[in-house]
Short mmCIF file of C-alpha atoms and ligand atoms in Angstrom, two decimals:
data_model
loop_
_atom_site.label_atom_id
_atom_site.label_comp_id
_atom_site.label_asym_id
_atom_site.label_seq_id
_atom_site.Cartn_x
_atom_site.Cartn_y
_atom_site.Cartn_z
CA UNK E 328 -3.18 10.38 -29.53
CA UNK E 329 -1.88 8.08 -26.41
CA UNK E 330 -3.72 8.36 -23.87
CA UNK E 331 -5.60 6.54 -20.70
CA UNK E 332 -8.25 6.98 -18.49
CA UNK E 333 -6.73 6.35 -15.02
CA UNK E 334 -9.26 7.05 -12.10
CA UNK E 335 -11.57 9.26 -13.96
CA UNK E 336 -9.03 12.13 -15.70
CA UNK E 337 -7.29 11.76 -19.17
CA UNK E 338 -3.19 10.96 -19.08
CA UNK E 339 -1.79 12.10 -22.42
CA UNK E 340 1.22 9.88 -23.02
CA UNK E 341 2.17 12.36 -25.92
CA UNK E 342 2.53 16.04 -26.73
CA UNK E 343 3.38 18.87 -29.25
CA UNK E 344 6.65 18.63 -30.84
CA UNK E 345 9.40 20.39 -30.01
CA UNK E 346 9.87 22.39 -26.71
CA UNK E 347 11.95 21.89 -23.79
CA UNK E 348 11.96 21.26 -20.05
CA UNK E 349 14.06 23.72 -17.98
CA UNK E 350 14.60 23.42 -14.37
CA UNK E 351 11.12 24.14 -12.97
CA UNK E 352 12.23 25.76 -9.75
CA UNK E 353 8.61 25.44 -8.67
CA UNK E 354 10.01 24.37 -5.21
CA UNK E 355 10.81 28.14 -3.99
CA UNK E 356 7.11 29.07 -3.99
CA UNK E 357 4.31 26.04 -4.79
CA UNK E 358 3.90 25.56 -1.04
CA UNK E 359 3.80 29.13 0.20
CA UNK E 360 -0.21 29.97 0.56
CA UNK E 361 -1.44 33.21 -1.03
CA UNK E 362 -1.04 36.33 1.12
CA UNK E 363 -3.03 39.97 0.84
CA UNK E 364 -0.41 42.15 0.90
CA UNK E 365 -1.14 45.30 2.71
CA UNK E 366 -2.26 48.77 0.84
CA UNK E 367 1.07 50.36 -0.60
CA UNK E 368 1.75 54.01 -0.02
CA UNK E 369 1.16 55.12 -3.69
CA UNK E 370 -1.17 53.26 -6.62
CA UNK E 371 0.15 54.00 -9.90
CA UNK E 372 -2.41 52.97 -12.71
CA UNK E 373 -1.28 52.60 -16.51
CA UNK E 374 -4.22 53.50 -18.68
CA UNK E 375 -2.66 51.11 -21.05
CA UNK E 376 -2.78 47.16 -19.41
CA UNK E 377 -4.60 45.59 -22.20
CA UNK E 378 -4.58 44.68 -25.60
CA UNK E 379 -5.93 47.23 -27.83
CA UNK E 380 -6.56 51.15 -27.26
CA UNK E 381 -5.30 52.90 -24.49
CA UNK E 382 -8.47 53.76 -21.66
CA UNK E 383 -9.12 57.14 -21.06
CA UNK E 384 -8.95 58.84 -17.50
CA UNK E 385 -12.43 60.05 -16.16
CA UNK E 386 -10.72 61.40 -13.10
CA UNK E 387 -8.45 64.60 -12.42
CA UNK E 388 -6.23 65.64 -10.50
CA UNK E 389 -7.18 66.01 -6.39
CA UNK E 390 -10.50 64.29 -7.32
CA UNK E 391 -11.40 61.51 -4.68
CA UNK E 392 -11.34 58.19 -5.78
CA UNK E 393 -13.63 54.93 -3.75
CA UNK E 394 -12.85 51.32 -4.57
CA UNK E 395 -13.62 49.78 -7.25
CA UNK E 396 -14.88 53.35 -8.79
CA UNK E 397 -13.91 53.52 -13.10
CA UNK E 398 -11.25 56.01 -13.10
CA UNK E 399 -10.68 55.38 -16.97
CA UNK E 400 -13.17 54.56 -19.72
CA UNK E 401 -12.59 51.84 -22.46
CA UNK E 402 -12.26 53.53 -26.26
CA UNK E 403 -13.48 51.10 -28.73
CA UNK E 404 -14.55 47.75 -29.00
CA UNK E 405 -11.07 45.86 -28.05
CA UNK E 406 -10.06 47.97 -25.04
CA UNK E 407 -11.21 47.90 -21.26
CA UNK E 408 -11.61 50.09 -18.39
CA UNK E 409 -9.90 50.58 -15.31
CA UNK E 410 -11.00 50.56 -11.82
CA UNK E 411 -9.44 52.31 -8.54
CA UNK E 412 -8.31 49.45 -6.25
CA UNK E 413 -8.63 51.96 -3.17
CA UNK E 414 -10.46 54.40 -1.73
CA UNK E 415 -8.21 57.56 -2.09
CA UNK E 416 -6.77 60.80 -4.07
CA UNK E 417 -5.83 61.35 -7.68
CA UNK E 418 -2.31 63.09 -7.25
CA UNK E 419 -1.35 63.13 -10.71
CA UNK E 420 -2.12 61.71 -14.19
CA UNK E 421 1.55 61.71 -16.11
CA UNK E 422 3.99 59.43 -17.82
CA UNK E 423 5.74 56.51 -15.21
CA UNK E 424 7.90 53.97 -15.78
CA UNK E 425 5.95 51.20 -17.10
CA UNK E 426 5.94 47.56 -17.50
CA UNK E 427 6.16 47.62 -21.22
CA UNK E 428 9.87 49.16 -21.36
CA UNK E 429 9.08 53.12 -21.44
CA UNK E 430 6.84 55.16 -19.63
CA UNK E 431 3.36 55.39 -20.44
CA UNK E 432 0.52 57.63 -18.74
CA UNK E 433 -0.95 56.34 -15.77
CA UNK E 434 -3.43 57.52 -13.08
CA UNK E 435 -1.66 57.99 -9.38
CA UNK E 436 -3.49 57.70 -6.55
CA UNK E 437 -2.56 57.80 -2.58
CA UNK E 438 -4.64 55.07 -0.91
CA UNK E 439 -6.61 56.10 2.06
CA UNK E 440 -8.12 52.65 2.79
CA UNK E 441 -9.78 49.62 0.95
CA UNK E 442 -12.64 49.27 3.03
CA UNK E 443 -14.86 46.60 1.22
CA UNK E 444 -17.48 48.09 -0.41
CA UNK E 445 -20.36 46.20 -2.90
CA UNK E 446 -18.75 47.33 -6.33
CA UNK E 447 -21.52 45.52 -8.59
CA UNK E 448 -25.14 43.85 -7.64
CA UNK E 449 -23.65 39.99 -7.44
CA UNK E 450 -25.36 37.91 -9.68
CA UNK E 451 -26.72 34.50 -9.30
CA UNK E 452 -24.55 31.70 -11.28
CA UNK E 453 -27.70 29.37 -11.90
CA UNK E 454 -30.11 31.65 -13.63
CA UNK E 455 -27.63 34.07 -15.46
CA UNK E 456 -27.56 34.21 -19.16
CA UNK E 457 -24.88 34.03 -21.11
CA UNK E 458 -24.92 37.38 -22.78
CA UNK E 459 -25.61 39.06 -18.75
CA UNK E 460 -22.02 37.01 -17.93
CA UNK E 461 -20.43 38.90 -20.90
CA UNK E 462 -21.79 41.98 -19.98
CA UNK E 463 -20.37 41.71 -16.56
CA UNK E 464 -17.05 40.35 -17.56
CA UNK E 465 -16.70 43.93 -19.82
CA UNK E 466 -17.82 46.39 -16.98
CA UNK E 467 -15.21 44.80 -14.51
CA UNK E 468 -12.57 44.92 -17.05
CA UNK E 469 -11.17 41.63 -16.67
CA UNK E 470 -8.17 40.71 -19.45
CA UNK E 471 -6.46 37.41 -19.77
CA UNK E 472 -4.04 36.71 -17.38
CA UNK E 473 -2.42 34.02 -19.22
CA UNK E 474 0.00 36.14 -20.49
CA UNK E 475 -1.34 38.22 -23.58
CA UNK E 476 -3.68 40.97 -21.51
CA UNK E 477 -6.59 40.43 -24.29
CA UNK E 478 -10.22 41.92 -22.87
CA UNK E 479 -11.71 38.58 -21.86
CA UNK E 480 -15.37 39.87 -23.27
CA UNK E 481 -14.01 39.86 -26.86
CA UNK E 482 -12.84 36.82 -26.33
CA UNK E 483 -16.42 35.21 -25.55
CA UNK E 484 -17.77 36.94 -28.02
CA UNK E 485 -16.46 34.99 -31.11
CA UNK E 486 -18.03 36.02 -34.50
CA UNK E 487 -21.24 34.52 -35.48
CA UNK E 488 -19.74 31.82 -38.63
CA UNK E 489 -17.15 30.52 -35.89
CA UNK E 490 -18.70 27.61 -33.79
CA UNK E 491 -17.09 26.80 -30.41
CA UNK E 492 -17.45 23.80 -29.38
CA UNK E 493 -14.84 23.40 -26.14
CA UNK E 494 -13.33 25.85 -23.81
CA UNK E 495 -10.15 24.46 -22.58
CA UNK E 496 -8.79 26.15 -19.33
CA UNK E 497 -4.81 26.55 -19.10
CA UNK E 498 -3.45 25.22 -16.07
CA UNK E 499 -0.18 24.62 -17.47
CA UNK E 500 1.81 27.41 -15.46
CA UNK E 501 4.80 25.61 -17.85
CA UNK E 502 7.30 28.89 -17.17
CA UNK E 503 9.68 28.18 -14.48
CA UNK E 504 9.53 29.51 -11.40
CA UNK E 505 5.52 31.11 -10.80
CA UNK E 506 2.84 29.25 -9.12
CA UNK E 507 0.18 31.35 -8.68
CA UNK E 508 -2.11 29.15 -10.89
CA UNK E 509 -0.94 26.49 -8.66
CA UNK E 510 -1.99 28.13 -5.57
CA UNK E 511 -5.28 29.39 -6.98
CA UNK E 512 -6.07 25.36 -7.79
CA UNK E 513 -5.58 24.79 -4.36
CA UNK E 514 -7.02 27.32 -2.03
CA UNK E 515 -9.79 28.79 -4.48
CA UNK E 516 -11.30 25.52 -6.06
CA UNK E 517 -14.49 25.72 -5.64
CA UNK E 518 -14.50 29.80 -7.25
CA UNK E 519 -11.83 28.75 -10.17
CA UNK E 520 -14.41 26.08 -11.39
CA UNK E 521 -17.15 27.88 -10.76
CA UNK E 522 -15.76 30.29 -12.95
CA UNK E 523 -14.70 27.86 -15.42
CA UNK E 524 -18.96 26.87 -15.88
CA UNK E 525 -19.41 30.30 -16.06
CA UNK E 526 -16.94 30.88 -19.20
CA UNK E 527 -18.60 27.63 -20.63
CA UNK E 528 -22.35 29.58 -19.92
CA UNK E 529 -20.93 32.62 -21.76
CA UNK E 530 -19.89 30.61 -24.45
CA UNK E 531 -22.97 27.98 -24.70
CA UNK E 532 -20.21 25.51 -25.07
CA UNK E 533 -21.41 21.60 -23.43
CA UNK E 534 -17.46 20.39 -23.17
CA UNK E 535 -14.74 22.03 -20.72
CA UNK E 536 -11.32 20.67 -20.61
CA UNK E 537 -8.31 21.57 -17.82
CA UNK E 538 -5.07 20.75 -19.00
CA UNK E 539 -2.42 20.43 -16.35
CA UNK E 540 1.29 19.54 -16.46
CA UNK E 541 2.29 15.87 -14.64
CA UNK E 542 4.62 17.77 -12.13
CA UNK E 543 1.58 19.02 -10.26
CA UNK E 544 0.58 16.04 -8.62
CA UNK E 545 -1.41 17.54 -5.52
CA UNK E 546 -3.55 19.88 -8.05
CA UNK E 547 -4.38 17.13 -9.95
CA UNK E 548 -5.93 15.14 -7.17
CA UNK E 549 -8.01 17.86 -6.33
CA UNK E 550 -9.21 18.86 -9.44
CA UNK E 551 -9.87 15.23 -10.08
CA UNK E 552 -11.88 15.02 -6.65
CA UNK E 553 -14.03 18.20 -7.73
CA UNK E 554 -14.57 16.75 -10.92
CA UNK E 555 -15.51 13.23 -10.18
CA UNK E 556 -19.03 15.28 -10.28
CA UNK E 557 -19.05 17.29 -13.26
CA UNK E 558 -18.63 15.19 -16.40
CA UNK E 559 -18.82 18.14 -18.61
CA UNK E 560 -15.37 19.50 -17.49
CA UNK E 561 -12.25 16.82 -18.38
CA UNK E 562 -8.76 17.00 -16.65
CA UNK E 563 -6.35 16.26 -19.45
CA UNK E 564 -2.46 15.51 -17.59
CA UNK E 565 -0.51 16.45 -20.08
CA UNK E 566 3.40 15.45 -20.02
CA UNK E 567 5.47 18.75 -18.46
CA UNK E 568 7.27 20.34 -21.94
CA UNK E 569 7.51 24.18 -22.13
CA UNK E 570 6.28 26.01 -23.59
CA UNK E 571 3.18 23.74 -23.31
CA UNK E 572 0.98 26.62 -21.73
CA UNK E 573 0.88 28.43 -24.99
CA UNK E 574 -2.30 28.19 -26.68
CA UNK E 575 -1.87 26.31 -29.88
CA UNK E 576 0.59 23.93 -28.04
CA UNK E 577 -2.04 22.88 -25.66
CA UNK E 578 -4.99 22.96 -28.08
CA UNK E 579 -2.58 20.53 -30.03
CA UNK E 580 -2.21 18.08 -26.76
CA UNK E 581 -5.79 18.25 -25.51
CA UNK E 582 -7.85 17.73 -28.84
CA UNK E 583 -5.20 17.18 -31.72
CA UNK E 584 -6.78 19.70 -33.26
CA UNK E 585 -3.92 22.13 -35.57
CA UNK E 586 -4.58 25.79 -35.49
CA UNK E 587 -3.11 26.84 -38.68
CA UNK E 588 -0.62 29.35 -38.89
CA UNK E 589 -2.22 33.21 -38.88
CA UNK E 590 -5.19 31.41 -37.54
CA UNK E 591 -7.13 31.64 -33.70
CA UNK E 592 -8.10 29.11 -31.90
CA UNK E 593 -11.29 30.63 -32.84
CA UNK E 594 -10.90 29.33 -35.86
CA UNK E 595 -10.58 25.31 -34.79
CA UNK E 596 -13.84 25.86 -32.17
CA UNK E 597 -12.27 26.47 -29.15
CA UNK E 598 -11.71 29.46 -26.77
CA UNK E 599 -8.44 29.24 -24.59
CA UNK E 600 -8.69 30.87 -21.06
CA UNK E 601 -6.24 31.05 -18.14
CA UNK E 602 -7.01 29.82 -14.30
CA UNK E 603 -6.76 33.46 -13.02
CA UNK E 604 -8.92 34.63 -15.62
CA UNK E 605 -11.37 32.15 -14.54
CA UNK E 606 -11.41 32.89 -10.88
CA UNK E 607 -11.69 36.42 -12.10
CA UNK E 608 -14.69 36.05 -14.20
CA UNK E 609 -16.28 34.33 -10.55
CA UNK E 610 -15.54 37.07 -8.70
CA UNK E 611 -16.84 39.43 -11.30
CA UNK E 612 -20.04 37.62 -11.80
CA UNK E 613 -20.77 35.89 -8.22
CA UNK E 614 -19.17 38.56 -5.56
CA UNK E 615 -19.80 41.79 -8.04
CA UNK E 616 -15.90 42.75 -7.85
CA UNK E 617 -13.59 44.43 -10.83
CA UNK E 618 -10.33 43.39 -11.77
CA UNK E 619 -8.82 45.24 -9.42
CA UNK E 620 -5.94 42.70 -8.29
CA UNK E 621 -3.39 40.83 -9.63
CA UNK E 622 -2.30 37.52 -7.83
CA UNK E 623 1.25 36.75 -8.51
CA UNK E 624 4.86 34.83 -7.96
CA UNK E 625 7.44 36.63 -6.53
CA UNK E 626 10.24 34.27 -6.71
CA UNK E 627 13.72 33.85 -7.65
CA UNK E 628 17.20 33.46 -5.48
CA UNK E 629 17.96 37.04 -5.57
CA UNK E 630 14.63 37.72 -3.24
CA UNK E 631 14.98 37.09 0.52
CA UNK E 632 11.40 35.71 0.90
CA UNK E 633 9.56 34.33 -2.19
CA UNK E 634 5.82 34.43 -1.94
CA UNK E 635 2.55 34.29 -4.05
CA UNK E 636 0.98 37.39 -3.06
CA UNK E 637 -2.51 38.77 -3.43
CA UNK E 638 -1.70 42.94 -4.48
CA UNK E 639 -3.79 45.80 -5.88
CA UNK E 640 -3.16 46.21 -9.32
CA UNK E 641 -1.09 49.60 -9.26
CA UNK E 642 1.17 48.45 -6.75
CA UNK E 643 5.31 49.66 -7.62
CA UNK E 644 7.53 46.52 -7.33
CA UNK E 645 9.68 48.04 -4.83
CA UNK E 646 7.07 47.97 -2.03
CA UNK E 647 5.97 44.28 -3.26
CA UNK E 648 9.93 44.01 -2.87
CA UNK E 649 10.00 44.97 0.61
CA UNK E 650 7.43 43.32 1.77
CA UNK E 651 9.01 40.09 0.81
CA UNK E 652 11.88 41.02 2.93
CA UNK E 653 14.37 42.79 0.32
CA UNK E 654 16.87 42.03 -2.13
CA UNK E 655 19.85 39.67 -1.97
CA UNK E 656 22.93 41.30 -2.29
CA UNK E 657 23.77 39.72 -5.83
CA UNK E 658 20.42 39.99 -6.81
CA UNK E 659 20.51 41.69 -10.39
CA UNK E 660 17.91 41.75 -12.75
CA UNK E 661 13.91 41.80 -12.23
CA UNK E 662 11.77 40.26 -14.99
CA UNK E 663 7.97 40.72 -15.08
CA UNK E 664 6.41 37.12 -15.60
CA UNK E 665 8.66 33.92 -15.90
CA UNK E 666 12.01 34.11 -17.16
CA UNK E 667 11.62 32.61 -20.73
CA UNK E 668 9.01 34.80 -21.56
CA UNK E 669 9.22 37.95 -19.20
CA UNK E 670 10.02 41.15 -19.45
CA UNK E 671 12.84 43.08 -17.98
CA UNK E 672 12.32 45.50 -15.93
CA UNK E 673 14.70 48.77 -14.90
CA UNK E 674 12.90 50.87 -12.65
CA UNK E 675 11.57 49.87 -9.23
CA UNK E 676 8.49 52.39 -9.44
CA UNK E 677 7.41 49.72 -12.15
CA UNK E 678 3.91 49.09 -11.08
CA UNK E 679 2.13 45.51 -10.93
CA UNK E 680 -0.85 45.50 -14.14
CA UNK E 681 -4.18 43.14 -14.11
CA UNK E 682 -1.83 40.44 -16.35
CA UNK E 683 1.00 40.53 -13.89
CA UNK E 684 1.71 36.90 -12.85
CA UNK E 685 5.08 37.09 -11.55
CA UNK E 686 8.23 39.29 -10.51
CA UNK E 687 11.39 36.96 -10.56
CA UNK E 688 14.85 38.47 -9.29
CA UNK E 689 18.39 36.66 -10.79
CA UNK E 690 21.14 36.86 -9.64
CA UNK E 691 24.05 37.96 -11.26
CA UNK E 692 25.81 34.38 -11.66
CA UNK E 693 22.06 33.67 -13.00
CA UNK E 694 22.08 36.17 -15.51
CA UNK E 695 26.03 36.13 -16.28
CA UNK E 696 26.11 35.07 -20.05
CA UNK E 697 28.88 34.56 -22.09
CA UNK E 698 29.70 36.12 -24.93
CA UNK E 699 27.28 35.03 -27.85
CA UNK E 700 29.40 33.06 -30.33
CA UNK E 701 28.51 32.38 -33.93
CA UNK E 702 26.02 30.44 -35.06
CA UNK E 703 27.78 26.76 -35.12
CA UNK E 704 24.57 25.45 -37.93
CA UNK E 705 23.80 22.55 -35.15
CA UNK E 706 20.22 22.90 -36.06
CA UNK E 707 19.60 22.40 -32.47
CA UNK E 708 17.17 25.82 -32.12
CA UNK E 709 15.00 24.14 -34.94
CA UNK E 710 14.98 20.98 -33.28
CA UNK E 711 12.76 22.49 -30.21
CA UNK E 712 10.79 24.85 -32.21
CA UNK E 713 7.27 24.11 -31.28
CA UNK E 714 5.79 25.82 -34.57
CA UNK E 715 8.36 24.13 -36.90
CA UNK E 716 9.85 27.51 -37.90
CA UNK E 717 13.64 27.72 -38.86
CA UNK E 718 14.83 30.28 -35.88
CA UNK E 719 18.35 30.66 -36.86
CA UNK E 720 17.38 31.84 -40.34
CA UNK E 721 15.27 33.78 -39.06
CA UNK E 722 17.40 35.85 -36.88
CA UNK E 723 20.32 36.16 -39.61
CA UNK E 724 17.84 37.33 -42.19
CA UNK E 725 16.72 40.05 -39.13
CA UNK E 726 20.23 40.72 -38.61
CA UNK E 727 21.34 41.60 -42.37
CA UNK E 728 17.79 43.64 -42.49
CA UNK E 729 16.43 40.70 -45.16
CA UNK E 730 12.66 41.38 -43.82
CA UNK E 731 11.06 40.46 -46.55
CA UNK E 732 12.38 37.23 -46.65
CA UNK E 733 12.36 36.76 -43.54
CA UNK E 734 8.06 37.12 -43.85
CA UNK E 735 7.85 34.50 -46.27
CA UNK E 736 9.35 32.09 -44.08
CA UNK E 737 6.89 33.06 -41.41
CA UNK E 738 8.71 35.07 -38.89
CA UNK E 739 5.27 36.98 -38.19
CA UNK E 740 3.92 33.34 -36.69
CA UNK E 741 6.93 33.78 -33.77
CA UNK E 742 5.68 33.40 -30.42
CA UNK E 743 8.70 34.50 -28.86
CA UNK E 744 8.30 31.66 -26.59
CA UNK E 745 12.10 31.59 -26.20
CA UNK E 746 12.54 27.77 -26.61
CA UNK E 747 15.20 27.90 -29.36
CA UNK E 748 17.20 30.62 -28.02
CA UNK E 749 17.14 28.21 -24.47
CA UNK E 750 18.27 25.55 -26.45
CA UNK E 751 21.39 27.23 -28.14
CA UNK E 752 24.57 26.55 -26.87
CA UNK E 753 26.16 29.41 -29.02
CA UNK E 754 24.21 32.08 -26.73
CA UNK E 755 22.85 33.81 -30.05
CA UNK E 756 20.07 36.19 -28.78
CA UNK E 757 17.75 34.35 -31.65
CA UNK E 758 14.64 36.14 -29.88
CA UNK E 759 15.93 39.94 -29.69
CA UNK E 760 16.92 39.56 -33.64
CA UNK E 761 13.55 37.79 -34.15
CA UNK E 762 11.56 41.11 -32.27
CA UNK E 763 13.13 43.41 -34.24
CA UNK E 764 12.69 41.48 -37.75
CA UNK E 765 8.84 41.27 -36.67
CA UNK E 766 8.57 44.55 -36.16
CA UNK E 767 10.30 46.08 -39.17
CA UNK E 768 8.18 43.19 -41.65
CA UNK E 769 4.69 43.88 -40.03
CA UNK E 770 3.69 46.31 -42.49
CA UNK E 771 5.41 44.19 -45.65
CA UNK E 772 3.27 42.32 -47.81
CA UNK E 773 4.63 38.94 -49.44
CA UNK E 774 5.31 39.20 -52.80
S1 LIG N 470 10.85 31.98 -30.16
FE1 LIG N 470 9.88 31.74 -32.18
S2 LIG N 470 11.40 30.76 -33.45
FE2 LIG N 470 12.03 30.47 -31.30
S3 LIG N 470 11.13 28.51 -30.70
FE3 LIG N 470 9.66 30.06 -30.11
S4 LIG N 470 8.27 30.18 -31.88
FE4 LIG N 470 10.12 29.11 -32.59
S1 LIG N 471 21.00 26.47 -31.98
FE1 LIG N 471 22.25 28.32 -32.09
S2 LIG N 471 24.17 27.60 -32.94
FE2 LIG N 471 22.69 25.98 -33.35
S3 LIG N 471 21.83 26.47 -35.39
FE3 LIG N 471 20.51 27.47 -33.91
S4 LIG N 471 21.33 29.53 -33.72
FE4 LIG N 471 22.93 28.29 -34.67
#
């Protein structure tokens, strides 16, 4: 690996192959503080906004709801429950619009207030155990807010045969556009680390490692300030490549370390967690609060006022819209998260979820493609692929409904992490044909 020591954190000269660097656009939020947005007029609460099964509503219709109350109950072992982020009435349980595509049942409530009220006995950091931290990280309902919603209890729970021996935080925030990670490094360091010792508690690990893209200068010094003191917790600068955030790309820069294909980074001793997650597990543990917000980027040129906002989870898009002034006239499509791996979105009732990090608006000249052409065989998509898989293939053997071999050259191992299809210059949606072979092979087995 190259890499220096330079005043006390770890500059890696080097990184995962493949990827690509789009314009960052970091510029139209990284210096706009977070802001509590004030209580919307209507809460709408999907019971599914995790990994895993779908909670169950403990609540009916009329009932009265106070903050921080569970209004739906985990069912199994890889699920989690939900809290009300208000005090207020249950007007209806029924299928919304949802951030997944299609509507999906949620739980609606009309706010009356959010007067602060002690949701869970705080705990002290010093003298909790590890297995009391997991306990509390389950009953608030906290999921990873790095992108992939997983219940962040399961995820410190790692079977007995696998031994962890580093937690690495992401602070990559490598997706154009959203700073909220950012922000949180910023304003909330002393609660983001504190919640990064309490992961490493929960996990009885000795070794914590940050790793944070070079085009975040002003985080860096502070982290490297904070940690000047801590020796068990490394900042690792890594060199600014998307999609560098994901987690076997940054396991891969950090440690070197390969996480083999079907494999978890379970599976090479180490436990990936995001910086949201990590201020979330604080306030969980240390100020007794559920996950009950989301703190997000809304950026983009097709909104009037980009911010990074602090909103109850629940809250429709259009009133986090308004608040940051309205749309631009040619704004014209709204993606949940960043825009190589977000999701569209087509109705404004679309509610915010625990794993929200971002709403982006393009504009029309932004999202104006032309037509895709034909595959020219440049071999430029496998160029960038950060998992060394042949995308082009890929999406012609999806295409002509050739699943099967399109599972024995690994399409299941896809991230969807966009990078090849950002890469083409035919425009071939590589991605969409990719979805849709992954779908259709998931139940094949290789002959
Ligand atoms: S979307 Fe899939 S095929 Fe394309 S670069 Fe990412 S991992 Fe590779
Ligand atoms: S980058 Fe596009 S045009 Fe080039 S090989 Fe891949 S799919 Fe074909």
């Amino acid at each position: 690996m190259k890499m220096e020591v330079m005043n006390g954190f770890v500059v890696v000269k080097d990184t995962f192959k493949g990827g690509v660097h789009p314009k960052e656009w970091k510029e139209l939020t990284e210096s706009k503080p977070l802001e509590i947005m004030p209580l919307p007029k209507e809460i709408i609460l999907p019971l599914q906004q995790h990994l895993g099964n779908e909670a169950v509503p403990i609540v009916k219709k009329k009932d009265k709801v106070v903050l921080g109350q569970i209004v739906a109950q985990p069912v199994g072992y890889i699920s989690a429950p939900i809290h009300s982020p208000v005090n207020g009435v249950v007007k209806d349980i029924k299928s919304v619009p949802s951030p997944f595509g299609f509507p999906k049942k949620s739980i609606i409530i009309t706010p009356e207030d959010s007067e602060t009220k002690q949701f869970f006995e705080p705990l002290d950091p010093y003298t909790i155990t590890s297995e009391q931290i997991i306990e509390r990280v389950k009953e608030a309902g906290i999921v990873g807010m790095g992108g992939a919603s997983f219940p962040t209890f399961v995820k410190l729970t790692p079977p007995k045969d696998k031994q962890i021996d580093t937690l690495i935080i992401n602070a990559c925030e490598c997706e154009p556009y959203l700073t909220r990670d950012y922000r949180i490094i910023l304003e909330r360091t002393d609660e983001f680390l504190a919640g990064v010792k309490l992961i490493m508690k929960a996990l009885k690990v000795e070794k914590a490692i940050i790793g944070i893209e070079d085009n975040k200068p002003k985080a860096i010094e502070i982290l490297n300030k904070y940690l000047l003191s801590e020796p068990s917790i490394k900042l690792y600068v890594l060199k600014t490549r998307y999609p560098q955030g994901a987690e076997k790309m940054l396991i891969y820069a950090t440690l070197r370390r390969v996480v083999p294909a079907g494999k978890l980074p379970l599976d090479v001793g180490v436990v990936v967690q995001n910086v949201a997650t990590s201020l979330s597990v604080y306030q969980a543990v240390v100020e007794g609060k559920p996950q009950i917000e989301a703190i997000l980027t809304v950026s983009g040129k097709g909104v009037v006022e980009p911010k990074n906002l602090i909103v109850k989870i629940g809250t429709p898009i259009q009133e986090i819209l308004n608040y940051c002034s309205g749309l631009k006239q040619d704004a014209s499509r709204i993606i949940f998260g960043g825009p190589m791996m977000g999701v569209p979105v087509f109705d404004l009732r679309t509610p915010v979820i625990k794993a929200t990090s971002g709403i982006l608006v393009l504009t029309e000249k932004e999202t104006r493609r032309g037509e895709s052409l034909n595959c020219v065989r440049c071999g430029k998509c496998i160029e960038v692929c950060p998992i060394n898989l042949y995308p082009t293939k890929l999406a012609r053997l999806s295409e002509f409904g050739k699943f099967e071999e399109a599972l024995k050259l690994g399409i299941m191992n896809c991230m969807e992490c966009g990078t090849c299809q950002y890469n083409c210059p035919s425009d071939v949606p590589i991605v969409h044909f990719v979805r849709i072979g992954k779908n259709k092979a998931k139940n094949l087995k290789i002959s």
